[in-house]
Coordinates of N, CA and C in Angstrom, one line a residue:
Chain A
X1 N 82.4 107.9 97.1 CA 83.0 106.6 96.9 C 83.0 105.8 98.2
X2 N 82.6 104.8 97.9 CA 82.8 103.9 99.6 C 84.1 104.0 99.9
X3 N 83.9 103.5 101.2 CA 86.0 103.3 101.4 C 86.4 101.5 101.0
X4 N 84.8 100.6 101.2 CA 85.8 99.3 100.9 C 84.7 99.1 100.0
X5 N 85.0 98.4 98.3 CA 83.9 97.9 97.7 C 84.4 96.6 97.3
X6 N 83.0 96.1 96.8 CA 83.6 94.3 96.5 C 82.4 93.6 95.7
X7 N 83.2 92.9 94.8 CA 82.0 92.1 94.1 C 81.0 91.5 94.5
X8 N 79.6 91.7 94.6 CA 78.5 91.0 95.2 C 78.6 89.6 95.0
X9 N 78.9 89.0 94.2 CA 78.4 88.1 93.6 C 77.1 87.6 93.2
X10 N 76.6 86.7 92.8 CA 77.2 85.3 94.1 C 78.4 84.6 93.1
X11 N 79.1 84.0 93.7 CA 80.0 83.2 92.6 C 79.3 81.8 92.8
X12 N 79.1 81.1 92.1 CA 78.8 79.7 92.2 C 79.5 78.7 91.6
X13 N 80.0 77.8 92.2 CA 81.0 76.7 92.1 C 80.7 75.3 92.8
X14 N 81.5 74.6 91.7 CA 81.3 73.2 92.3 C 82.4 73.1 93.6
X15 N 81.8 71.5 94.2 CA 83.1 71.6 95.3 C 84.2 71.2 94.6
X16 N 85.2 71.6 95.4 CA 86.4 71.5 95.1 C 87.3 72.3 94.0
X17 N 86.7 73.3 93.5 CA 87.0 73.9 92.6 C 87.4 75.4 93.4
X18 N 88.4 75.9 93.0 CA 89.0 77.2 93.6 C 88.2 78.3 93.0
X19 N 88.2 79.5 93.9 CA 87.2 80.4 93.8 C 88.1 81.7 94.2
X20 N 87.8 82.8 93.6 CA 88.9 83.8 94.4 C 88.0 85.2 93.7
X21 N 88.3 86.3 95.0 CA 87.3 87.7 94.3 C 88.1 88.6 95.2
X22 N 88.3 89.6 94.8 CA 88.9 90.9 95.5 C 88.0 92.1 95.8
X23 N 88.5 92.8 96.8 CA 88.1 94.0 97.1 C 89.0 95.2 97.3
X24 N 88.0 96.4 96.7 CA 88.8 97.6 96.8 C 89.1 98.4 97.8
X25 N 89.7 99.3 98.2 CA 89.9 100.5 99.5 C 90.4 101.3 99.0
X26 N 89.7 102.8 99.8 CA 90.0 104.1 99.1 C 90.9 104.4 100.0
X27 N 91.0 104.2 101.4 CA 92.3 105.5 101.8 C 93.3 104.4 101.9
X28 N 94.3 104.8 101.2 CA 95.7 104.5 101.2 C 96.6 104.3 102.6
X29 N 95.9 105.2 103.1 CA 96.7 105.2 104.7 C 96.4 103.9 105.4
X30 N 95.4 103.0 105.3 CA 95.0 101.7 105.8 C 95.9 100.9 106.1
X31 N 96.1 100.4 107.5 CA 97.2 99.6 108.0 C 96.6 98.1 108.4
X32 N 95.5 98.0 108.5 CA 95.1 96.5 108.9 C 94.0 96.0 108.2
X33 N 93.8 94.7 107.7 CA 93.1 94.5 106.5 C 92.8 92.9 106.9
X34 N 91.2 92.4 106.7 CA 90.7 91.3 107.3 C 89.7 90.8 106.4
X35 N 89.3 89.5 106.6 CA 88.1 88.8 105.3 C 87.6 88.2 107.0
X36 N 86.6 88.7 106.9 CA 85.4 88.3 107.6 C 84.2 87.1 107.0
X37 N 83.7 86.1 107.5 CA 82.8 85.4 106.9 C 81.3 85.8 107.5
X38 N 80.7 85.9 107.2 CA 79.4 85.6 107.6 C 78.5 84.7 106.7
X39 N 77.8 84.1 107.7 CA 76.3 82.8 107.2 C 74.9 83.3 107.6
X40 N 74.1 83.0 106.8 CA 73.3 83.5 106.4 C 72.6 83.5 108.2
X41 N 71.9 85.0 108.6 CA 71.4 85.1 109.8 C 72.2 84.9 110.6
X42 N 73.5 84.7 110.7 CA 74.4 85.2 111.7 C 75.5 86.2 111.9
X43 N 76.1 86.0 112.6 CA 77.1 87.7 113.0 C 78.3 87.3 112.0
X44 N 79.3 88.0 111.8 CA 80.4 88.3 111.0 C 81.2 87.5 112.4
X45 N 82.2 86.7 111.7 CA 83.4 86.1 112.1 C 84.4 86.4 111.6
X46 N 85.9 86.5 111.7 CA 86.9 86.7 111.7 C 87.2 85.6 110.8
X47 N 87.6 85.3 109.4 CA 88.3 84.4 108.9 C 89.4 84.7 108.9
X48 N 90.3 85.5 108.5 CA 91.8 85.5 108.8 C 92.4 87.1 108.6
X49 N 93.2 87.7 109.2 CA 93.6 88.8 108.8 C 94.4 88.9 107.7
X50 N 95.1 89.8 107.1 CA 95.6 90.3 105.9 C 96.9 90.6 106.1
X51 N 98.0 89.9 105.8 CA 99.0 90.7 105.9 C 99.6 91.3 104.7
X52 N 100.9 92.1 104.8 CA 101.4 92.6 103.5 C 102.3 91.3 102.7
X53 N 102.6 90.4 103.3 CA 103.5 89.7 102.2 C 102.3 88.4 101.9
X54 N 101.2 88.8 102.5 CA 100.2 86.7 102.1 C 100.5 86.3 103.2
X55 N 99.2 86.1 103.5 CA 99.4 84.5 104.0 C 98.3 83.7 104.0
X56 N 98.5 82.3 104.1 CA 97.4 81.3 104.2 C 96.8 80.6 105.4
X57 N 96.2 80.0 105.4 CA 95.2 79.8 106.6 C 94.2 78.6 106.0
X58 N 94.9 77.3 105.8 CA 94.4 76.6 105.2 C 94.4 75.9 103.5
X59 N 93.0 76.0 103.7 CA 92.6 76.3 101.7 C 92.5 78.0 102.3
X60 N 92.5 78.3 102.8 CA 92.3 80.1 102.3 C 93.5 81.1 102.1
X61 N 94.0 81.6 101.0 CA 94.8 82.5 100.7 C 94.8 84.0 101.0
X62 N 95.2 84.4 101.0 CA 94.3 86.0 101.4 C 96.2 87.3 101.0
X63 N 95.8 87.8 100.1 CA 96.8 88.8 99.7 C 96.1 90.3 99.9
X64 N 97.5 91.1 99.8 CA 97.4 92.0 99.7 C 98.1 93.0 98.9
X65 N 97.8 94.2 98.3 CA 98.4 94.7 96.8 C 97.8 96.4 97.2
X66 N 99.4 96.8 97.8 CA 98.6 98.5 98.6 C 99.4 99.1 97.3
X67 N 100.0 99.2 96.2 CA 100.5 99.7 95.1 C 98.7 99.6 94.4
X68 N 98.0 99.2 94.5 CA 96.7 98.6 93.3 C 95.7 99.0 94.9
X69 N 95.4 99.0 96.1 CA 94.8 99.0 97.0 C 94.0 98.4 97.0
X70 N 93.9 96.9 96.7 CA 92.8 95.9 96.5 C 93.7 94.4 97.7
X71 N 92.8 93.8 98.0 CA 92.8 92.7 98.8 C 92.2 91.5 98.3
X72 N 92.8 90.4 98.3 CA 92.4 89.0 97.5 C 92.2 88.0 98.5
X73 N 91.0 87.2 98.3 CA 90.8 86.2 99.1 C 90.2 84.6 98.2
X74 N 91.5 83.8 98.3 CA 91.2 82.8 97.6 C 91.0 81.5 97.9
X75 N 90.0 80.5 97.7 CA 89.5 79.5 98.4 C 90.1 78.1 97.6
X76 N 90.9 77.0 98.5 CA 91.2 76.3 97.3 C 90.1 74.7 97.4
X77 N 89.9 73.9 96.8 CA 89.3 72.9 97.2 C 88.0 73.4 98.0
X78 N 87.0 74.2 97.2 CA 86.4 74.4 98.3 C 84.8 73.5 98.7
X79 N 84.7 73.7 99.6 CA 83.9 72.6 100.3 C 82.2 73.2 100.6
X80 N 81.3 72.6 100.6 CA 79.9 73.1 100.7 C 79.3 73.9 101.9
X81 N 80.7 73.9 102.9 CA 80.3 74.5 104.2 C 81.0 75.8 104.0
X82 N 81.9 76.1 103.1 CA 82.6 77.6 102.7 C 81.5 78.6 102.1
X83 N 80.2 77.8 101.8 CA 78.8 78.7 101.4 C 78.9 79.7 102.6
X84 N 78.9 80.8 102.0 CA 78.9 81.9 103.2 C 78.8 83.5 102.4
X85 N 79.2 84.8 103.2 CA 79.1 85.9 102.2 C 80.2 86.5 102.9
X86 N 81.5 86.6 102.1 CA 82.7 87.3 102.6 C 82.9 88.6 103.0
X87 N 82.9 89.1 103.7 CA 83.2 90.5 104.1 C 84.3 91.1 104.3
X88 N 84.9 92.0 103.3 CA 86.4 92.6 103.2 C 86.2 93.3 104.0
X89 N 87.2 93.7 105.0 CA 87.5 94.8 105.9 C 88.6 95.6 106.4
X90 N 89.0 96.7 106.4 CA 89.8 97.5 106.5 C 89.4 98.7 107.5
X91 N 90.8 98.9 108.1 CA 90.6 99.4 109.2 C 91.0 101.1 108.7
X92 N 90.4 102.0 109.4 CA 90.6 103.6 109.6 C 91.5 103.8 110.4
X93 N 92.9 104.4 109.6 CA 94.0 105.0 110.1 C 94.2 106.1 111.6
X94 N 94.8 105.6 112.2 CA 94.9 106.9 113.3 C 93.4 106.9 114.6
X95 N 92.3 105.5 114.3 CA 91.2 105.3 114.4 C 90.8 104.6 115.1
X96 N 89.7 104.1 115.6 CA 89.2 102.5 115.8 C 88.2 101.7 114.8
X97 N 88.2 102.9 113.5 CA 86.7 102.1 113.0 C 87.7 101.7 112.1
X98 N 86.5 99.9 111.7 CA 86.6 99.3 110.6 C 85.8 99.6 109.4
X99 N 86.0 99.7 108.5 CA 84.9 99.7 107.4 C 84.6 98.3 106.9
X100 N 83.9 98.1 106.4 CA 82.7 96.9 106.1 C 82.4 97.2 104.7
X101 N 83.3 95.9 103.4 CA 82.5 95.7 102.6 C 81.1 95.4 102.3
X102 N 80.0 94.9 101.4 CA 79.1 95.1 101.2 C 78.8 92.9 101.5
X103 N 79.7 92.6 101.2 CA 80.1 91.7 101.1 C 80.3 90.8 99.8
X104 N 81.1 89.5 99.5 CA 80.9 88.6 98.2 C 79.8 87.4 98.5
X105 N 79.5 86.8 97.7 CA 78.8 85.8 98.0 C 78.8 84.1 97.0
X106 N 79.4 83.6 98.2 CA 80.0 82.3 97.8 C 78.6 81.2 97.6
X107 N 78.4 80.5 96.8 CA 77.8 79.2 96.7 C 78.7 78.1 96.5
X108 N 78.6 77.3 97.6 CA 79.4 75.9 96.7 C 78.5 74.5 96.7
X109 N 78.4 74.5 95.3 CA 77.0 73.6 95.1 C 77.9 72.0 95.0
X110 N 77.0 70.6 95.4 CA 77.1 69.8 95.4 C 77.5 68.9 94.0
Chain B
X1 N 84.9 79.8 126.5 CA 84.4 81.0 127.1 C 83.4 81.6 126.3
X2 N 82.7 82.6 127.6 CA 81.1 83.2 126.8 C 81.9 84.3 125.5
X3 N 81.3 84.4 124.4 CA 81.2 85.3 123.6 C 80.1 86.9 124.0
X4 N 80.3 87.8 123.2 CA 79.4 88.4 123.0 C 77.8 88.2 123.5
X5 N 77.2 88.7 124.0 CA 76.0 87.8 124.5 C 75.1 89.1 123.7
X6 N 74.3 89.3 123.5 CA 73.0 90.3 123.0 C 71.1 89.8 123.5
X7 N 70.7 90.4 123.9 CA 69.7 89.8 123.9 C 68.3 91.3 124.0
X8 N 67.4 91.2 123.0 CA 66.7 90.0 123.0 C 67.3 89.7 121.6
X9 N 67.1 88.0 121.1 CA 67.7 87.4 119.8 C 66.5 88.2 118.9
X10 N 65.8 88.2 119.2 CA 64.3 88.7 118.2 C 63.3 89.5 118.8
X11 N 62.7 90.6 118.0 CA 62.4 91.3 118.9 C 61.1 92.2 117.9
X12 N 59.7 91.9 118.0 CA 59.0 92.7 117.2 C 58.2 93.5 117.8
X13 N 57.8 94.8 117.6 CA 57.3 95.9 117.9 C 56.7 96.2 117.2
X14 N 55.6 97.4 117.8 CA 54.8 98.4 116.8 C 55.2 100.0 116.8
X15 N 55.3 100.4 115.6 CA 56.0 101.7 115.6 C 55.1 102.7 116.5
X16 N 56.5 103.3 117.0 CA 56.1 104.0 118.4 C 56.5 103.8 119.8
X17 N 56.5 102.5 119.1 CA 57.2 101.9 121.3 C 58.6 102.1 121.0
X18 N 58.9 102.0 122.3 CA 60.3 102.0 123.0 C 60.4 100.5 122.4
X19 N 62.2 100.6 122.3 CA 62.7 99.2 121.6 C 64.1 99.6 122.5
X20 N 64.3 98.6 123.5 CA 66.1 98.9 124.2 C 66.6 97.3 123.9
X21 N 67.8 97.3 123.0 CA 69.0 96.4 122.9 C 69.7 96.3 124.0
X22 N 69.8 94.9 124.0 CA 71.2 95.0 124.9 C 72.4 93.6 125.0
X23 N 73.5 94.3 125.6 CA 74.9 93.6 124.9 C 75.5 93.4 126.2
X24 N 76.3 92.7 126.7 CA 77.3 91.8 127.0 C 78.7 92.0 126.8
X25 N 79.8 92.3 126.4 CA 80.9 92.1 125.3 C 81.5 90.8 126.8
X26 N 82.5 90.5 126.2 CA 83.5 89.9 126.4 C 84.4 90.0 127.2
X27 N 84.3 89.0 128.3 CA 85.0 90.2 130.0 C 86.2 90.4 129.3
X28 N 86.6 91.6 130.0 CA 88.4 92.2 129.6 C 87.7 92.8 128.6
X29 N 87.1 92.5 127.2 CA 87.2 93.7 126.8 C 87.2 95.2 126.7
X30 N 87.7 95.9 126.2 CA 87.7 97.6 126.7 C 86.7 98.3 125.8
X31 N 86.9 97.8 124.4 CA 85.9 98.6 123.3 C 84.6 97.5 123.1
X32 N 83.1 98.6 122.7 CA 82.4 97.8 122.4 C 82.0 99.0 121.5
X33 N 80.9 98.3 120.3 CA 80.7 98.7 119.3 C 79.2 98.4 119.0
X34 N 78.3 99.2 118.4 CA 77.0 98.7 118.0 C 77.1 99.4 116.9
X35 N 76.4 98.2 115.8 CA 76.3 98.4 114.4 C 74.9 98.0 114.3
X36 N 74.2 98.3 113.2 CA 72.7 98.4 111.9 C 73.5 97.2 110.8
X37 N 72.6 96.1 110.3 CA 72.7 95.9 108.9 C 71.7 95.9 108.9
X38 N 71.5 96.0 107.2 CA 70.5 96.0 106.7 C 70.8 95.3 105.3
X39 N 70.0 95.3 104.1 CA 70.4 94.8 103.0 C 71.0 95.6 102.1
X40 N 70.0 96.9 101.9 CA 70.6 97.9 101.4 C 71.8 98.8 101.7
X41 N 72.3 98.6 103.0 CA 72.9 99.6 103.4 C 74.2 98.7 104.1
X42 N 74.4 97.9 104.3 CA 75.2 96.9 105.0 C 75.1 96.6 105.9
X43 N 76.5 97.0 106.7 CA 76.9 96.7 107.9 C 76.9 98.3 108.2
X44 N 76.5 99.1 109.0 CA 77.1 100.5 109.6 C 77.5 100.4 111.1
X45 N 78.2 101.3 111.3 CA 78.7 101.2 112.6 C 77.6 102.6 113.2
X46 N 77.0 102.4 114.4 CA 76.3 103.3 115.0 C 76.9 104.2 116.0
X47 N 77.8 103.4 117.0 CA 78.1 103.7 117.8 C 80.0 103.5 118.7
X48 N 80.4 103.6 119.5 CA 81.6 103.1 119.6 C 82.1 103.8 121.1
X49 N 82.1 103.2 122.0 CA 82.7 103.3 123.4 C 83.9 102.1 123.8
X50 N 85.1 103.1 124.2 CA 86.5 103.4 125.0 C 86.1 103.2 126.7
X51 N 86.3 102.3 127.1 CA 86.2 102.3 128.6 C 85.3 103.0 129.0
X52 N 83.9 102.3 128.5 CA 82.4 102.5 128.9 C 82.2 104.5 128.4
X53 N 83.4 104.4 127.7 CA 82.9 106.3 127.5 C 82.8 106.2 125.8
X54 N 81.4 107.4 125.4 CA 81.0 106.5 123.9 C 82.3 108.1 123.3
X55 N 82.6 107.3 122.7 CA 84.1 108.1 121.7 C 83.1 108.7 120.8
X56 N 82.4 107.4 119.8 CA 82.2 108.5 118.6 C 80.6 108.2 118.5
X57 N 79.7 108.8 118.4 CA 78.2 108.5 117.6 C 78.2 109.1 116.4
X58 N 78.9 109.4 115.4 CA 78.3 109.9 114.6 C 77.6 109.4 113.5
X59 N 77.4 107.9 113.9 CA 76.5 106.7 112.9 C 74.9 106.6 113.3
X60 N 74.8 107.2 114.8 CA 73.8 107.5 115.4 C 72.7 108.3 114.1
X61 N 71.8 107.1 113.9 CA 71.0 108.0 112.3 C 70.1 109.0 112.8
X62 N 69.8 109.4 114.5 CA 69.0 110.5 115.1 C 68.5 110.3 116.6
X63 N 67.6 111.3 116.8 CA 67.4 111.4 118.1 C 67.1 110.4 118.6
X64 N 66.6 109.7 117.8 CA 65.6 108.9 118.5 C 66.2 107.9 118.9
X65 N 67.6 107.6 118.8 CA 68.7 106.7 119.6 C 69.4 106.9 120.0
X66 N 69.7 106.2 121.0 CA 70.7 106.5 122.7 C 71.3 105.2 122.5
X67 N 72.2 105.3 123.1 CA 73.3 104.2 124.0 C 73.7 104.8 125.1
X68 N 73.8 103.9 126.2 CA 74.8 103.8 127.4 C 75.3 102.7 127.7
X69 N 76.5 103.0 128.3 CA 77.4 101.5 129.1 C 78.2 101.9 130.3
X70 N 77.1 101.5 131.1 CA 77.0 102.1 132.6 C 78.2 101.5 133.2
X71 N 78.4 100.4 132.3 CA 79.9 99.7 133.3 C 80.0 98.7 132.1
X72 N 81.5 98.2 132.6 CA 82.2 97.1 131.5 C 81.7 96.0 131.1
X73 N 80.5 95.4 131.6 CA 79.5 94.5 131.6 C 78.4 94.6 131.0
X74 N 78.0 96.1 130.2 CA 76.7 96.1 129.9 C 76.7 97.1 129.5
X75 N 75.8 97.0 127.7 CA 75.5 98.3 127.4 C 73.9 98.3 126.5
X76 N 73.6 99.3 126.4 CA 72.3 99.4 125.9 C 72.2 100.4 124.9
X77 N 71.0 99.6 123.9 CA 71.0 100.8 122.8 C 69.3 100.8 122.5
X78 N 68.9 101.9 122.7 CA 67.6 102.3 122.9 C 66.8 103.0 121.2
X79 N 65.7 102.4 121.0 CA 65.3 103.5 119.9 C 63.7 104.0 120.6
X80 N 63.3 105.2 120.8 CA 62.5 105.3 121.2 C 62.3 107.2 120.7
X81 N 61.3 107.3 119.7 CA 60.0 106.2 119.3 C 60.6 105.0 118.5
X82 N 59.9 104.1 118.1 CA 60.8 103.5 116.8 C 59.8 103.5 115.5
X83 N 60.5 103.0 114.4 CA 60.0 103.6 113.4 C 59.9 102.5 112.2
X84 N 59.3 102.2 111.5 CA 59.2 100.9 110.7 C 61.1 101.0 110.1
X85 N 61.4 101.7 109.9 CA 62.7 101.6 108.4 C 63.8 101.4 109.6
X86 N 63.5 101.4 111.1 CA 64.6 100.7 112.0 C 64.8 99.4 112.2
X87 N 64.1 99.1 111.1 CA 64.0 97.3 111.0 C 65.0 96.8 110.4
X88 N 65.7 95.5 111.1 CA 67.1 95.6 110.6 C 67.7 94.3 111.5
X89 N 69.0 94.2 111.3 CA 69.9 93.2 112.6 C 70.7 94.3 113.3
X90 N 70.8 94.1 114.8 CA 71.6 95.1 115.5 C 72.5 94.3 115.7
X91 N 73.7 94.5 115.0 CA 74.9 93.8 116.3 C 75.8 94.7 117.1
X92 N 76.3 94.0 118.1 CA 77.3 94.5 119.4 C 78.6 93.6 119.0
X93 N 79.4 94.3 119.2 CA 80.7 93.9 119.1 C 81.9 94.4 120.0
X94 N 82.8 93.5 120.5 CA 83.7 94.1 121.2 C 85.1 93.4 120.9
X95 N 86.1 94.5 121.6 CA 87.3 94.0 121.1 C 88.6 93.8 122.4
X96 N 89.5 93.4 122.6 CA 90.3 93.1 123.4 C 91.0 94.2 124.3
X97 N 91.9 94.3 124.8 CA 92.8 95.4 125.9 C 93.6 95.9 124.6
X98 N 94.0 94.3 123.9 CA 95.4 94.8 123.1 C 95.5 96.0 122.1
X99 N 94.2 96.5 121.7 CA 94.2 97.2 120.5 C 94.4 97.0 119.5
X100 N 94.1 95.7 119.1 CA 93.9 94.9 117.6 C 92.5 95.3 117.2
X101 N 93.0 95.3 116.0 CA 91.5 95.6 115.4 C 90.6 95.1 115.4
X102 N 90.9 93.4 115.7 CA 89.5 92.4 115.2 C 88.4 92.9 116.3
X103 N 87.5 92.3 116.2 CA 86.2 92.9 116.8 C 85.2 91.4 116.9
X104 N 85.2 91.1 118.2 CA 84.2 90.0 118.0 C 82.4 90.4 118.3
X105 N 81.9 89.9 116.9 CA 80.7 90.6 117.2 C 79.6 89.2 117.7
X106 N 78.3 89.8 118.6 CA 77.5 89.2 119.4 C 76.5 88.7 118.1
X107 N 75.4 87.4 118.6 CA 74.6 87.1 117.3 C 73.6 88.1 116.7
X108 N 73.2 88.9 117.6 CA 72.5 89.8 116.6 C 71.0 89.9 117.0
X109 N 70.8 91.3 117.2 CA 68.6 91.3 117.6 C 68.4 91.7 116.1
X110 N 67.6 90.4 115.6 CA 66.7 90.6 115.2 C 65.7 91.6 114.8
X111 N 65.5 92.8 114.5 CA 64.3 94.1 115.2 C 63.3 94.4 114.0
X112 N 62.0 93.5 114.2 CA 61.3 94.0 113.2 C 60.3 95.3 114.2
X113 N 60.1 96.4 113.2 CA 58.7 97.1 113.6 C 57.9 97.3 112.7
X114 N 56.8 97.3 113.2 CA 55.7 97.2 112.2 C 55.1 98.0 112.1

């Protein structure tokens, strides 16, 4: 089983329309939890970390649910530059490694 | 301030040659990290050095790749020989003093072999 899995997508949406997709984690012991963006042919960026009670960062929502071990990241109004491929990430306990979703993949069409 | 630097951005070969990456991190930072994507396989982590000393390889997919980081300024990740299916994006990434997790990763070599 991977440790982080997540809907490929692509999800395709008009602008301004909310968009939202979760990802899973297998070890429970996981203490730090992140949505990474990446654009097509470039590096992964840091969109916002994960805390245990939510928090937002914009239009971006981002929860977390360690009873269910899945992570939510929700876009509201979203705009044609949020086209990107989301990368859930979770950190290894007691560790330094992150694991790396496979990633989601946003379109937001005109 | 500079980010992550990597170079070369692109970089094509013919299977058999020597192929060496190389990275930059982020002054002050203490950890650096080199990862593989690919399409199939994602993002992997390869490698991972603690104050220029490599902690873990066990992402290292075989002999035929090395890393070193001779100092806080510079590290290098070698494939030699190299092999068509090492074709891929390499990124470098590094992370702060503080021991937060985020990880700022570099743009990425490019590595086709042919």
């Amino acid at each position: 089983r991977k440790e982080v899995e997540q809907d490929p997508g692509p999800f395709n949406v008009p602008e301004g329309a909310t968009v939202a997709f979760n990802c899973t984690y297998s070890n429970s012991a996981s203490q730090s939890f992140f949505w990474y963006r990446q654009d097509c042919r470039k590096e992964p960026k840091l969109l916002m970390s994960v805390y245990s009670s939510g928090n937002e960062d914009g239009r971006f929502t981002a929860q977390l649910n360690r009873a269910s071990q899945y992570i939510s990241l929700l876009i509201r109004d979203s705009k044609l530059s949020d086209s990107a491929t989301y990368l859930c990430v979770v950190n290894s306990p007691n560790d330094y490694k992150l694991s790396f979703g496979a990633g989601t993949t946003v379109t937001v069409r005109a | 301030d500079a980010g992550v630097i990597q170079s070369p951005r692109h970089e094509v070969t013919e299977m058999g040659q020597e192929v060496t990456l190389r990275c930059k991190p982020i002054s002050g930072h203490n950890s650096l990290f080199w990862y593989r994507q690919t399409m199939m396989r994602g993002l992997e982590l390869l490698i991972y050095f603690n104050n220029n000393v490599p902690i873990d390889d066990s992402g290292m997919p075989e002999d035929r790749f090395s890393a070193k980081m001779p100092n806080a300024s510079f590290s290098t990740l070698k494939i030699q020989p190299s092999e068509p299916r090492d074709s891929a994006v390499y990124f470098c990434a590094s992370r702060p003093l503080d021991y937060t997790d985020t990880q700022y990763f570099g743009p990425g070599t490019r590595l086709t072999v042919l």
